[in-house]
């Protein structure tokens, strides 16, 4: 019998930066949360009302460091800024294997990233965390 619920291993991600795939092995976690801007109305003749306007997505993912791919990406982003004043953007694709056997694909667009590293320690696995902001999340399939 198939698992009736989504579990962590049902998700995988792919990162594209300026249209080029960044090969990240061993993604160990992924999280994305919708951001909204609250707009409020206080009618003189009624109760207060609030509307939440979509305001992007903020999230993070972690990898067990198996290569310099993430460090190389961050170095290239930094070099592009200091050399030409440009800041590229990326796209994150999230693939979720649904309990019914289908696959949902989500596309996070206009992604900007920030890298955070765990400390290098003897006899410890090195993990890297990417914090990101995306303008939108669109359902592809």
mmCIF file of C-alpha atoms in Angstrom:
data_model
loop_
_atom_site.group_PDB
_atom_site.id
_atom_site.type_symbol
_atom_site.label_atom_id
_atom_site.label_comp_id
_atom_site.label_asym_id
_atom_site.label_seq_id
_atom_site.Cartn_x
_atom_site.Cartn_y
_atom_site.Cartn_z
ATOM 1 C CA UNK A 1 0.000 0.000 0.000
ATOM 2 C CA UNK A 2 1.285 3.470 -0.877
ATOM 3 C CA UNK A 3 1.890 6.021 1.838
ATOM 4 C CA UNK A 4 -1.373 7.995 2.302
ATOM 5 C CA UNK A 5 0.507 11.147 3.388
ATOM 6 C CA UNK A 6 3.337 13.297 2.091
ATOM 7 C CA UNK A 7 6.657 12.607 3.761
ATOM 8 C CA UNK A 8 9.950 14.478 3.491
ATOM 9 C CA UNK A 9 11.502 12.179 0.937
ATOM 10 C CA UNK A 10 8.599 12.905 -1.463
ATOM 11 C CA UNK A 11 10.216 16.258 -2.330
ATOM 12 C CA UNK A 12 13.211 17.145 -4.484
ATOM 13 C CA UNK A 13 14.458 20.453 -5.840
ATOM 14 C CA UNK A 14 16.399 21.736 -8.814
ATOM 15 C CA UNK A 15 18.102 25.144 -8.919
ATOM 16 C CA UNK A 16 18.701 27.108 -12.126
ATOM 17 C CA UNK A 17 20.767 30.292 -12.037
ATOM 18 C CA UNK A 18 20.673 32.544 -15.099
ATOM 19 C CA UNK A 19 19.285 29.536 -16.973
ATOM 20 C CA UNK A 20 22.096 27.135 -15.950
ATOM 21 C CA UNK A 21 21.394 24.146 -13.716
ATOM 22 C CA UNK A 22 23.360 24.076 -10.448
ATOM 23 C CA UNK A 23 24.096 20.469 -9.533
ATOM 24 C CA UNK A 24 23.368 20.199 -5.810
ATOM 25 C CA UNK A 25 23.673 16.697 -4.447
ATOM 26 C CA UNK A 26 22.097 15.593 -1.220
ATOM 27 C CA UNK A 27 19.520 18.297 -0.484
ATOM 28 C CA UNK A 28 18.492 17.394 3.059
ATOM 29 C CA UNK A 29 15.681 19.870 3.719
ATOM 30 C CA UNK A 30 13.503 22.415 1.922
ATOM 31 C CA UNK A 31 11.086 24.980 3.302
ATOM 32 C CA UNK A 32 9.091 27.766 1.654
ATOM 33 C CA UNK A 33 6.504 30.081 3.185
ATOM 34 C CA UNK A 34 4.248 32.581 1.518
ATOM 35 C CA UNK A 35 4.693 36.200 2.518
ATOM 36 C CA UNK A 36 1.785 38.603 2.452
ATOM 37 C CA UNK A 37 1.145 42.236 3.099
ATOM 38 C CA UNK A 38 -1.894 42.886 5.263
ATOM 39 C CA UNK A 39 -4.204 45.652 4.083
ATOM 40 C CA UNK A 40 -6.822 46.774 6.546
ATOM 41 C CA UNK A 41 -10.026 48.712 6.226
ATOM 42 C CA UNK A 42 -11.849 50.270 9.152
ATOM 43 C CA UNK A 43 -15.317 51.178 7.852
ATOM 44 C CA UNK A 44 -17.198 53.738 9.911
ATOM 45 C CA UNK A 45 -20.318 51.615 9.641
ATOM 46 C CA UNK A 46 -18.893 48.137 10.126
ATOM 47 C CA UNK A 47 -16.304 45.811 11.528
ATOM 48 C CA UNK A 48 -12.650 45.978 10.546
ATOM 49 C CA UNK A 49 -11.623 43.916 7.514
ATOM 50 C CA UNK A 50 -8.249 42.633 6.453
ATOM 51 C CA UNK A 51 -6.999 41.487 3.056
ATOM 52 C CA UNK A 52 -3.739 39.607 2.624
ATOM 53 C CA UNK A 53 -2.012 40.583 -0.615
ATOM 54 C CA UNK A 54 0.613 38.113 -1.949
ATOM 55 C CA UNK A 55 4.118 39.486 -1.320
ATOM 56 C CA UNK A 56 6.504 36.751 -2.477
ATOM 57 C CA UNK A 57 7.914 33.598 -0.934
ATOM 58 C CA UNK A 58 10.728 33.199 1.562
ATOM 59 C CA UNK A 59 12.417 29.922 2.301
ATOM 60 C CA UNK A 60 15.537 27.883 2.723
ATOM 61 C CA UNK A 61 17.084 24.597 1.799
ATOM 62 C CA UNK A 62 20.020 22.710 3.223
ATOM 63 C CA UNK A 63 22.549 20.442 1.550
ATOM 64 C CA UNK A 64 25.156 18.049 2.839
ATOM 65 C CA UNK A 65 28.224 19.556 1.133
ATOM 66 C CA UNK A 66 29.462 17.081 -1.483
ATOM 67 C CA UNK A 67 31.144 19.539 -3.868
ATOM 68 C CA UNK A 68 31.986 23.211 -4.295
ATOM 69 C CA UNK A 69 28.932 23.799 -6.546
ATOM 70 C CA UNK A 70 27.133 26.072 -4.083
ATOM 71 C CA UNK A 71 30.287 27.990 -3.163
ATOM 72 C CA UNK A 72 31.048 28.425 -6.886
ATOM 73 C CA UNK A 73 27.550 29.803 -7.518
ATOM 74 C CA UNK A 74 27.828 32.339 -4.696
ATOM 75 C CA UNK A 75 31.324 33.367 -5.883
ATOM 76 C CA UNK A 76 29.985 33.884 -9.432
ATOM 77 C CA UNK A 77 27.075 36.004 -8.148
ATOM 78 C CA UNK A 78 29.473 38.119 -6.098
ATOM 79 C CA UNK A 79 31.941 38.509 -8.997
ATOM 80 C CA UNK A 80 29.150 39.552 -11.389
ATOM 81 C CA UNK A 81 28.096 42.251 -8.945
ATOM 82 C CA UNK A 82 31.593 43.631 -8.288
ATOM 83 C CA UNK A 83 32.751 43.383 -11.909
ATOM 84 C CA UNK A 84 29.667 44.560 -13.777
ATOM 85 C CA UNK A 85 27.165 45.740 -11.178
ATOM 86 C CA UNK A 86 24.717 42.989 -12.126
ATOM 87 C CA UNK A 87 22.826 40.682 -9.857
ATOM 88 C CA UNK A 88 21.362 37.674 -11.592
ATOM 89 C CA UNK A 89 18.362 35.727 -10.455
ATOM 90 C CA UNK A 90 17.463 32.111 -10.287
ATOM 91 C CA UNK A 91 14.593 29.695 -10.428
ATOM 92 C CA UNK A 92 13.879 26.872 -8.023
ATOM 93 C CA UNK A 93 11.781 23.905 -9.092
ATOM 94 C CA UNK A 94 10.158 21.811 -6.375
ATOM 95 C CA UNK A 95 8.887 18.361 -7.348
ATOM 96 C CA UNK A 96 6.505 16.637 -4.942
ATOM 97 C CA UNK A 97 5.501 12.984 -5.390
ATOM 98 C CA UNK A 98 1.887 13.052 -4.248
ATOM 99 C CA UNK A 99 0.306 10.168 -2.281
ATOM 100 C CA UNK A 100 -1.998 9.438 -5.268
ATOM 101 C CA UNK A 101 1.036 8.765 -7.509
ATOM 102 C CA UNK A 102 0.967 12.089 -9.384
ATOM 103 C CA UNK A 103 3.733 14.694 -9.269
ATOM 104 C CA UNK A 104 3.195 18.365 -8.434
ATOM 105 C CA UNK A 105 5.785 20.773 -9.802
ATOM 106 C CA UNK A 106 6.198 24.255 -8.345
ATOM 107 C CA UNK A 107 8.350 26.998 -9.888
ATOM 108 C CA UNK A 108 9.778 29.740 -7.659
ATOM 109 C CA UNK A 109 10.774 32.713 -9.848
ATOM 110 C CA UNK A 110 13.113 35.704 -9.544
ATOM 111 C CA UNK A 111 14.994 33.996 -6.750
ATOM 112 C CA UNK A 112 17.712 35.775 -4.768
ATOM 113 C CA UNK A 113 19.868 33.779 -2.368
ATOM 114 C CA UNK A 114 22.043 34.096 0.711
ATOM 115 C CA UNK A 115 24.455 31.354 1.816
ATOM 116 C CA UNK A 116 24.973 30.288 5.420
ATOM 117 C CA UNK A 117 27.537 27.640 6.309
ATOM 118 C CA UNK A 118 27.792 25.412 9.338
ATOM 119 C CA UNK A 119 31.225 25.568 10.991
ATOM 120 C CA UNK A 120 33.976 23.325 9.693
ATOM 121 C CA UNK A 121 34.661 20.821 12.473
ATOM 122 C CA UNK A 122 36.737 17.691 12.777
ATOM 123 C CA UNK A 123 34.692 14.528 12.242
ATOM 124 C CA UNK A 124 31.489 16.430 11.412
ATOM 125 C CA UNK A 125 29.619 16.547 8.136
ATOM 126 C CA UNK A 126 29.593 20.000 6.567
ATOM 127 C CA UNK A 127 26.143 21.437 5.821
ATOM 128 C CA UNK A 128 25.272 24.550 3.852
ATOM 129 C CA UNK A 129 21.992 26.422 4.071
ATOM 130 C CA UNK A 130 20.609 28.688 1.375
ATOM 131 C CA UNK A 131 18.057 31.281 2.399
ATOM 132 C CA UNK A 132 16.037 32.585 -0.529
ATOM 133 C CA UNK A 133 13.366 35.028 -1.580
ATOM 134 C CA UNK A 134 11.215 34.378 -4.659
ATOM 135 C CA UNK A 135 8.800 36.810 -6.282
ATOM 136 C CA UNK A 136 6.233 34.132 -7.109
ATOM 137 C CA UNK A 137 5.450 30.449 -6.840
ATOM 138 C CA UNK A 138 3.655 29.058 -9.880
ATOM 139 C CA UNK A 139 2.167 25.578 -10.275
ATOM 140 C CA UNK A 140 3.711 24.028 -13.393
ATOM 141 C CA UNK A 141 1.982 20.637 -13.174
#
